């Protein structure tokens, strides 16, 4: 049986009591309970660890090595400065996913930088405690687990999501394969996304544009025609304030995705100017980043479901 | 539809009182509704069915300490909260959610407020999308400067309604807040289509208002939605208003 460790860093024992506008009203026990419920349904074993002490978390990470199959960590404020934690994650071979309840890019400047991001597989932030469920799915293989939900009954009007891929993503599978891989062509990613969406009775429309203006035009027409947006803006994410404004004016829930872990790459890619107007960001999981984004939008817009 | 009389209720006892005093419905806060456990909620629901009451209006869209305009406000988390609220409220016959807490839209004073306003727009849009599944309308109340620094007049409210452009997004007024938001007698006619709920004072407890004149204005625009009275109101209060309206 696969075992996943969930690590909660400093002050997360105060969930439900502090800054509820940002973190919500759920307590840490509530969060762990909902992760366990999901994990049990997938027959995955979980273990939970919370500490306010950096050294305790470092020691626990060491203990996890070779014993668990994956780790999700919300390192709290340690995220932004703890090089000990960074080194501990780098020293183990277990895949580690970084999770944040809030969209750290909407908050104070010091929270925009994660020192652990470059040594994690990927980052999920902004989805409340649902982020942990997304992280759980990101760690599990789609071929072994039934990860994506299916619409049980049509209790919600048919939803339609707009999916936008930015410049150069038409070259996926051919360019820079060391970073992006060879197996994922954009049409395959979208094909898979469409299949999962179909099972959820969701319509998805996908566009790829190399021109910034085309993306802005499409976003401007999206309000009223779609229920949510998934955007992989490519390099535009790092500098296009036009895109930022266009997303902001749609009023639609928008999820930012990256195929790669941008924090492992060149410095200029670490900052996204659109993150602050998106509900959350998912990056580092390849094609699965799009599926996790679909999953999160489905959960948000479905009046009944919780992943 | 005819005028409905509602009373603020904070517990089961208030529901019983509202029923015996002749109110058509009760108004509850969303936070109260959310904090009931399943058993308590079912008890209150059954009690309301038994007393032939419904909860037409739910107020305070977010808990007191939560502000949509703060950095990092988590829409994802609070939409989950409102999903539960909408589901429960609709089971009680709710038709309107009211955003009447000023702190929840307090703009930052020492920095650019553009981003904070963007968060308000997106939040309102998404809440309306959610509420339309339940046939619930979101109403936002213009509030005076002592309560908030954003949406302080009915004009400003109209601009926000135009911007969001949702059929299930409208407004309301409070009798006690009319002067603070600069509401003139002419505004009753001018904004008649966006006044979908009215908070009135308890005429027995408070004699500071020109009740006949205010109600004359509401009658002149054929106002036929609901009036909410404070928790302290009773049979005498509601009878006063009914008599007043019939004599106008």
Short mmCIF file of C-alpha atoms in Angstrom, two decimals, chain B residues 9 15 27 35 37 48 53-55 74 80 85-86 103 107 109-110 127-128 133 150 156 159 188 213 227 239:
data_model
loop_
_atom_site.label_atom_id
_atom_site.label_comp_id
_atom_site.label_asym_id
_atom_site.label_seq_id
_atom_site.Cartn_x
_atom_site.Cartn_y
_atom_site.Cartn_z
CA UNK B 9 -33.89 35.56 14.60
CA UNK B 15 -38.52 31.37 15.56
CA UNK B 27 -34.00 36.54 8.94
CA UNK B 35 -22.40 26.98 12.64
CA UNK B 37 -24.49 21.12 13.24
CA UNK B 48 -39.99 26.38 10.71
CA UNK B 53 -42.41 30.18 8.56
CA UNK B 54 -39.56 30.54 6.12
CA UNK B 55 -36.23 32.29 6.14
CA UNK B 74 -9.11 33.16 -0.29
CA UNK B 80 -16.98 26.52 -0.10
CA UNK B 85 -24.74 28.35 3.33
CA UNK B 86 -26.72 28.48 0.07
CA UNK B 103 -15.72 45.57 7.17
CA UNK B 107 -10.55 49.27 1.14
CA UNK B 109 -6.21 53.27 3.20
CA UNK B 110 -2.53 53.62 2.44
CA UNK B 127 -21.23 34.43 -5.53
CA UNK B 128 -24.00 35.39 -7.97
CA UNK B 133 -28.45 27.65 -8.82
CA UNK B 150 -16.60 51.47 -0.26
CA UNK B 156 -22.26 53.93 -6.22
CA UNK B 159 -22.58 51.56 -10.71
CA UNK B 188 -37.01 56.27 -4.00
CA UNK B 213 -43.25 59.79 5.48
CA UNK B 227 -39.34 44.38 5.41
CA UNK B 239 -49.41 45.80 13.63
#
